[in-house]
Coordinates of C-alpha atoms and ligand atoms in Angstrom, one line a residue:
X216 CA 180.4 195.8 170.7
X217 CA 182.7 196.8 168.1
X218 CA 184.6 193.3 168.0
X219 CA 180.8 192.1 167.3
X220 CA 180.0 194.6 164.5
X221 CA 184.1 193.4 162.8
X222 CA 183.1 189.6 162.8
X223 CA 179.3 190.7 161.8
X224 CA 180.6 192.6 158.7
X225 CA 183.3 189.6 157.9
X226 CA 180.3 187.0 157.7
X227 CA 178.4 189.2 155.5
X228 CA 182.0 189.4 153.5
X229 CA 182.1 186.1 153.5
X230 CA 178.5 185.3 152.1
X231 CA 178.5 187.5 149.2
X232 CA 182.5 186.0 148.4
X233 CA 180.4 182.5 148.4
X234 CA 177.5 183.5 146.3
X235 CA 179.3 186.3 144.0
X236 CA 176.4 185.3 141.1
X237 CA 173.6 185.5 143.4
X238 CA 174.2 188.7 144.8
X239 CA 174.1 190.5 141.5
X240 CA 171.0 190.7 139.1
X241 CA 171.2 189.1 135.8
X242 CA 169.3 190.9 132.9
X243 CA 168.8 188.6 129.7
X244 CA 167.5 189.2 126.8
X245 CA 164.7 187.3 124.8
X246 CA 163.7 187.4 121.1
X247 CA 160.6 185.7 119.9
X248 CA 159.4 184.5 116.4
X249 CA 156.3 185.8 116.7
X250 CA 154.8 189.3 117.9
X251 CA 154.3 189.3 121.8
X252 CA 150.9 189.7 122.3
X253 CA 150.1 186.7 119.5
X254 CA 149.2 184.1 122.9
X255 CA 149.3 181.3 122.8
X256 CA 152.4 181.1 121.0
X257 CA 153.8 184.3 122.9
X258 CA 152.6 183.4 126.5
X259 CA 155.0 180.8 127.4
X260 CA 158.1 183.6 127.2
X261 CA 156.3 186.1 129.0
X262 CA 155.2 183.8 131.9
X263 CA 158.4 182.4 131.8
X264 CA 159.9 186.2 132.5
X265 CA 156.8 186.8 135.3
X266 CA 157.9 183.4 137.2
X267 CA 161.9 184.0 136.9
X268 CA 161.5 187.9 137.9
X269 CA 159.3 186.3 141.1
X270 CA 161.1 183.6 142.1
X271 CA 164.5 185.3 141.9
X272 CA 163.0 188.2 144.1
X273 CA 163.4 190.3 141.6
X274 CA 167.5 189.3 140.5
X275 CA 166.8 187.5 137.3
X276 CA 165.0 189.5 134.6
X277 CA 164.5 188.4 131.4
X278 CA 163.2 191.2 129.0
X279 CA 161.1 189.8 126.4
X280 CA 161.4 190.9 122.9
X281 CA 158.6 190.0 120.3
X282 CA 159.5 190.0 116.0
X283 CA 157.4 193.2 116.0
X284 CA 160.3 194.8 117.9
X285 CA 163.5 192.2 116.4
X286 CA 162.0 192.6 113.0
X287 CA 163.5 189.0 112.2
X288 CA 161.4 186.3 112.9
X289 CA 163.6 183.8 111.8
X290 CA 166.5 185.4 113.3
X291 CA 166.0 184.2 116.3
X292 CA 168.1 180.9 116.0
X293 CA 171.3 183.3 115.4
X294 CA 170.6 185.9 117.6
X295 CA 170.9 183.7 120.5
X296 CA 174.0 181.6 118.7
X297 CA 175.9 184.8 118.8
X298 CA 175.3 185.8 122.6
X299 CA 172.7 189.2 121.5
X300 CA 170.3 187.5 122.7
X301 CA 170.7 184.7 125.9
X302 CA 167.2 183.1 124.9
X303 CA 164.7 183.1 122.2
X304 CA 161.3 181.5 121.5
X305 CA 160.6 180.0 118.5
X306 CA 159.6 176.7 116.5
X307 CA 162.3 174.6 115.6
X308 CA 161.2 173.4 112.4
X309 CA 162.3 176.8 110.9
X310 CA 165.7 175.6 111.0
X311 CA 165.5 172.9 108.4
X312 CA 167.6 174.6 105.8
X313 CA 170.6 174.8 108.6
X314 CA 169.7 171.1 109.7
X315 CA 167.7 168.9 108.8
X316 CA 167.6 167.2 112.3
X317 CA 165.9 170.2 113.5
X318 CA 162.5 169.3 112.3
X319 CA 162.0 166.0 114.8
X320 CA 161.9 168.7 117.6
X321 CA 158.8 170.2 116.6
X322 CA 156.8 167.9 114.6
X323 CA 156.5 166.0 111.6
X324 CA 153.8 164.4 109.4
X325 CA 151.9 160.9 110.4
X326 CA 154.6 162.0 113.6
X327 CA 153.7 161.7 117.2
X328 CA 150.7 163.2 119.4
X329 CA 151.6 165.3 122.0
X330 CA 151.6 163.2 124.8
X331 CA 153.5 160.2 122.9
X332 CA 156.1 163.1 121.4
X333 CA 156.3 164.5 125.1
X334 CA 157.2 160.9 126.5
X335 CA 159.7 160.3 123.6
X336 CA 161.0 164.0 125.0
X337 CA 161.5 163.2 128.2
X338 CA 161.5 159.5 128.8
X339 CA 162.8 157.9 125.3
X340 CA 165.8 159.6 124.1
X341 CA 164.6 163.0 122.2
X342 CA 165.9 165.5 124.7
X343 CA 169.4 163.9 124.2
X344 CA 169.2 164.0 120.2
X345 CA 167.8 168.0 120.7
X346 CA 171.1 168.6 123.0
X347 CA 173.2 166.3 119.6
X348 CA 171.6 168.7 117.0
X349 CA 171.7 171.9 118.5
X350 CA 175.4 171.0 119.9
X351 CA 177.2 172.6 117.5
X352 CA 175.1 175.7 117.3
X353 CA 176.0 176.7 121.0
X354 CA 173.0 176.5 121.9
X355 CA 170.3 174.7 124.3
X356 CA 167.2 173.9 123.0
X357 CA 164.0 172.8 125.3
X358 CA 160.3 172.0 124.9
X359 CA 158.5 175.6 124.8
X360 CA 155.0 174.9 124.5
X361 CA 152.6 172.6 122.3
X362 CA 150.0 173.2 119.9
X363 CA 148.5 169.8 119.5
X364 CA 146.9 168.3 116.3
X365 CA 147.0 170.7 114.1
X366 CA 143.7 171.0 111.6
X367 CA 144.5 170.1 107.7
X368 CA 143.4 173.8 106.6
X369 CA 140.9 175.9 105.0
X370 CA 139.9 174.7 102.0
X371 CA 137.6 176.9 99.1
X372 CA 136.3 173.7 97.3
X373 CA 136.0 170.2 98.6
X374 CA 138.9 167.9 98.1
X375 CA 137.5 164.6 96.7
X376 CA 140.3 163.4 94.9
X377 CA 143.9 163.1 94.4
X378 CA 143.1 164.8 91.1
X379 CA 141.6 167.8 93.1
X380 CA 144.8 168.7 94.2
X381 CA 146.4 169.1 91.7
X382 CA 146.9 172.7 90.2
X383 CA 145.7 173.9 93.9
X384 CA 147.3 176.6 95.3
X385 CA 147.9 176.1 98.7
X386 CA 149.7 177.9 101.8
X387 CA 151.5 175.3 103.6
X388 CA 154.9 175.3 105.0
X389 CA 157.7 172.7 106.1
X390 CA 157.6 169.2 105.5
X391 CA 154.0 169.1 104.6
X392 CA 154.3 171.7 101.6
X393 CA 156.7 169.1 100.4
X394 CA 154.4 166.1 100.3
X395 CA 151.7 168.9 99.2
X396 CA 154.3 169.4 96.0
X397 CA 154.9 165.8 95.4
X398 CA 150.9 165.5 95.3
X399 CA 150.6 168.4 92.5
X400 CA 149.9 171.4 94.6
X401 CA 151.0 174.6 94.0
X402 CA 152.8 175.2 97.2
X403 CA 153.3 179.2 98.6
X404 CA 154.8 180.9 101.5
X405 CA 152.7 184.0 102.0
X406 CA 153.5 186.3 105.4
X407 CA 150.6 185.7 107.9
X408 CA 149.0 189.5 107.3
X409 CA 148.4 188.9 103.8
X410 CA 146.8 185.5 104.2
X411 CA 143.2 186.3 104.5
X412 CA 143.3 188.9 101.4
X413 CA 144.8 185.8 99.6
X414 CA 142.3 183.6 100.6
X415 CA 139.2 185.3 99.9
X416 CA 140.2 187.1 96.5
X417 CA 141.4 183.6 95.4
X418 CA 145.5 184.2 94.9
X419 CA 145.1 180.8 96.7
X420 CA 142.7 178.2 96.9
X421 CA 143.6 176.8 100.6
X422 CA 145.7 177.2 103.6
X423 CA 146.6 175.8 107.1
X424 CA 147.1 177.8 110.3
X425 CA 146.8 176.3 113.6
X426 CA 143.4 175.1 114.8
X427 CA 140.4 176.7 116.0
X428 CA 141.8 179.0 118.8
X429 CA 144.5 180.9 116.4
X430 CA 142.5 180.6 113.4
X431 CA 139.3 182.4 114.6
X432 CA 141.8 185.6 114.6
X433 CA 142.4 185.3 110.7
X434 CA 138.6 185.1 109.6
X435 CA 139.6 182.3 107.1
X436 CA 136.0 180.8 108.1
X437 CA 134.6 183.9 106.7
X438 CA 136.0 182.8 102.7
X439 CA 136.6 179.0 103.0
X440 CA 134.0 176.9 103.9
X441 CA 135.8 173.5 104.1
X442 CA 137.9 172.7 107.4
X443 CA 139.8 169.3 107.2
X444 CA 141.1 167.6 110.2
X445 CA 144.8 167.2 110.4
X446 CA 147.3 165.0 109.3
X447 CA 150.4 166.9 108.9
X448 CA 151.4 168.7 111.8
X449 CA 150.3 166.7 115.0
X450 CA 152.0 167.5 117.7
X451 CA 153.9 171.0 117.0
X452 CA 156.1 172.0 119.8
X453 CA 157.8 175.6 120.2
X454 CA 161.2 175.9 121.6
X455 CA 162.9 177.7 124.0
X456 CA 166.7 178.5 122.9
X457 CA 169.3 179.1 125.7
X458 CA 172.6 180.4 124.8
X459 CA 175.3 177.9 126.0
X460 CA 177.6 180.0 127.5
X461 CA 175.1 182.1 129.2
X462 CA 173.0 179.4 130.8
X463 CA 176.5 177.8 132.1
X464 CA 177.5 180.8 134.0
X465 CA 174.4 180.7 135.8
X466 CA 174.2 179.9 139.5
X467 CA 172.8 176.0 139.8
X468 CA 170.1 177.8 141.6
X469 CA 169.3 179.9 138.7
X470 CA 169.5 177.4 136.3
X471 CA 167.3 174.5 138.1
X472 CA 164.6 177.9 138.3
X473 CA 164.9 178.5 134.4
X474 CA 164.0 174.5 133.5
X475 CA 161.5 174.2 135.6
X476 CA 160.2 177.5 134.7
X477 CA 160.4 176.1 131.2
X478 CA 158.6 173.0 131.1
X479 CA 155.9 174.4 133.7
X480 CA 155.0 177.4 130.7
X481 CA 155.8 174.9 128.2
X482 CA 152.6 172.4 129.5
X483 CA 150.7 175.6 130.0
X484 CA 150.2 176.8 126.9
X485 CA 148.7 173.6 125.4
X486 CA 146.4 173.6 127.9
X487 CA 145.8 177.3 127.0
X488 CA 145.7 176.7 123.1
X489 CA 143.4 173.9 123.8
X490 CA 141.4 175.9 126.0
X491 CA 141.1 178.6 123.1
X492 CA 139.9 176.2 120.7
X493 CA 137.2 174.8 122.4
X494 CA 135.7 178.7 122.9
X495 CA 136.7 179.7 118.9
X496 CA 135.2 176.7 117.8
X497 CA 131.2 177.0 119.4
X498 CA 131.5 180.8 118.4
X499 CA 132.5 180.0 114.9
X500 CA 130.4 177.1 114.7
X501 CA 127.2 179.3 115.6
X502 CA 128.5 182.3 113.2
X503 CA 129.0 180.6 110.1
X504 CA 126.7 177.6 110.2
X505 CA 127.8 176.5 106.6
X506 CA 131.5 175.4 107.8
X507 CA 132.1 172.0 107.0
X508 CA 134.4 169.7 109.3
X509 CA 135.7 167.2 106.9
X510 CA 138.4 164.4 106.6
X511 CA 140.5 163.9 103.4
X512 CA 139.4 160.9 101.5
X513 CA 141.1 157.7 102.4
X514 CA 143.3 157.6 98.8
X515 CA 144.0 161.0 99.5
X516 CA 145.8 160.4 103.1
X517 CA 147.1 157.7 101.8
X518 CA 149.1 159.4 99.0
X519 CA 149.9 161.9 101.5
X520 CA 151.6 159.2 104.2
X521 CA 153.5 157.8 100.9
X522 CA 155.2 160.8 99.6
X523 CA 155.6 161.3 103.4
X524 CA 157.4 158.2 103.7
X525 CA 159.7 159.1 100.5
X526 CA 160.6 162.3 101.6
X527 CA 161.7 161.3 105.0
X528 CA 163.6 158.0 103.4
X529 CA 165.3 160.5 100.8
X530 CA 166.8 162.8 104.1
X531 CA 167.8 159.7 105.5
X532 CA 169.5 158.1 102.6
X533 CA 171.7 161.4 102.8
X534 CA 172.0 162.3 106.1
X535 CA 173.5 159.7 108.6
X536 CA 172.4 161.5 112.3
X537 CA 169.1 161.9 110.7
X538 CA 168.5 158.0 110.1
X539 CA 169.3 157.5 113.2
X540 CA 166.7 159.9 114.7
X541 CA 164.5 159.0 112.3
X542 CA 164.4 155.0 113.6
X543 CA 164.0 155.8 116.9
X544 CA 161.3 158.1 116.6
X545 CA 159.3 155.8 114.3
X546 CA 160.3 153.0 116.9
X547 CA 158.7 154.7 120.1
X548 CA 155.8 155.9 117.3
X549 CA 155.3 152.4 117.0
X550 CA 155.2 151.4 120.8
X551 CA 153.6 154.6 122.3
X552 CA 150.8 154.2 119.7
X553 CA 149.4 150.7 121.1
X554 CA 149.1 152.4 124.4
X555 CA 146.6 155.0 122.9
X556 CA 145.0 153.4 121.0
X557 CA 144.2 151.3 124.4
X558 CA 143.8 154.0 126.0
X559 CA 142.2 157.2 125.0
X560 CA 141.0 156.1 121.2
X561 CA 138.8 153.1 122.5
X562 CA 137.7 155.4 125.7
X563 CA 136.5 158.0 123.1
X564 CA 135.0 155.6 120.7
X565 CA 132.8 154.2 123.9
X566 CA 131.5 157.7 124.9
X567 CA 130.7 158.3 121.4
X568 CA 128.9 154.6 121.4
X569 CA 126.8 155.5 124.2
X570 CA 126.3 159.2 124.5
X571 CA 126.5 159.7 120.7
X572 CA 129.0 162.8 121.1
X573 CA 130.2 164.2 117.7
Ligands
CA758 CA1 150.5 175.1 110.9

């Protein structure tokens, strides 16, 4: 009996000396670049935490940290870099003054819809460019959720013209505010909270959010009357952030659990943003009866895709890596754009033919 209870205790030695990682829990931190309860954008790091805690049997717990706590929003990027954090959510177009390069991750204007950006993701080569950009930061970067097209904003007056834009003074960040400038605007970064105020006492004449789902929270309907379709941010993606170091310590177990996790919350929360918007939009709608869906004029997109085009040549004339990302995302554009067109533009042109949806 007690020759059976040695060798008993000497496999159990023997399991936990093969699996030291396993045995012990692992408690990670994540910061997010927006508060936590603003869903959609904060639900793929909480269900990401829900899923790990659950599948791990409780060993891997990520504690989830939202800017209200961090009190840097766009700290988040560095936070994880230096190890105080192992992940963090965020959107990696806020990283264009460190990089450039960072902006093809999320989205860009006249860029890729979702499912053509997601294939360029996973089956062209943009996973392998993220991992090249965010190389020398220490970090991993991965898909972290999508927002789809974006709408063109909230607009007080009607834009008719070039001309009408000029002198405007409009909310819109990233790329876009730079093709916004080149056009004449007045372009501003105003913090989220004050936006409304802004809006309806006229220290701005327009602004862009998100689309109907995040946008109902804001009011903006309430004070702008004109809602253009989008153009300039098609396809956002969020980003999950993994420390390096971290992530490689992990158990293969463990770290096969965290991508999965990751791409499963990642396709979740466009399904949940789209979701969203179809509700906001049929309550708004039937609130405010005067909101007017519009498209920009054709002269007006127009100017918009050429001082696009400028602004990305200009990057690429200075900035070798970003050429190169630059050509092969404009060749799979090119490629992936045929197939929708074939397939879900001429499918939703013949519903519209026949049932006359609008
Ligand atoms: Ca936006």
């Amino acid at each position: 009996m007690r020759k059976i209870f040695k060798s008993l205790m000497f496999i159990s030695a023997l399991a936990l000396l093969a699996s030291p990682a396993m045995a012990k829990k692992i408690r990670w931190r994540m910061a997010l670049s927006w508060p936590s309860n603003l869903t959609p954008l904060a639900s793929p790091p909480i269900k990401l935490a829900k899923l790990m805690k659950e599948m791990s049997d409780g060993k891997f717990i990520i504690k989830v940290e939202g800017a209200e706590k961090t009190k840097a929003a766009l700290g988040v990027l560095d936070m994880v870099k230096s190890g105080s954090y192992q992940m963090g959510h965020s959107g990696s177009y806020y990283w264009i003054g460190k990089d450039p390069n960072t902006v093809w991750f999320t989205t860009v204007p006249w860029g890729m819809t979702t499912a053509e950006q997601y294939a360029w993701f996973y089956y062209g080569n943009g996973m392998k460019y993220m991992k090249k950009v965010y190389d020398k930061f220490g970090v991993y970067s991965f898909p972290g959720g999508n927002t789809g097209v974006q709408m063109g904003g909230w607009f007080r007056k009607e834009i008719k013209s070039v001309d009408d834009l000029k002198g405007l003074k409009m909310r819109i960040p990233g790329f876009a505010g730079k093709v916004m400038a080149k056009l004449g605007v007045s372009v501003t970064n105003i913090p989220g909270g004050e936006l409304y105020t802004s809006l309806d006492r006229g220290t701005i004449d327009a602004l862009e959010w998100v689309g109907p789902g995040m946008d109902i929270k804001m009011g903006f309907y309430k004070v702008a009357p004109y809602y253009y379709t989008g153009w300039h941010e098609p396809a956002s993606e969020m980003q999950f952030l993994v420390n390096k170091k971290a992530f490689n310590k992990l158990p293969k177990k463990y770290q096969t659990m965290l991508t999965t996790a990751m791409k499963a919350v990642a396709a979740d929360m466009f399904i949940e943003n789209f979701a969203d918007s179809v509700t906001a939009w049929q309550k708004m709608k039937k609130e405010y009866p005067g909101i007017k869906v519009k498209t920009f004029p054709v002269p007006v997109l127009k100017a918009m895709k050429k001082a696009t085009d400028e602004i990305m040549d200009e990057y690429a004339s200075k900035n070798a890596l970003f050429k190169e990302i630059y050509n092969d995302y404009k060749a799979y554009q090119k490629k992936a754009r045929v197939w929708t067109m074939m397939s879900e533009y001429y499918y939703l042109k013949a519903s519209q033919e026949v049932e006359g949806v609008k």
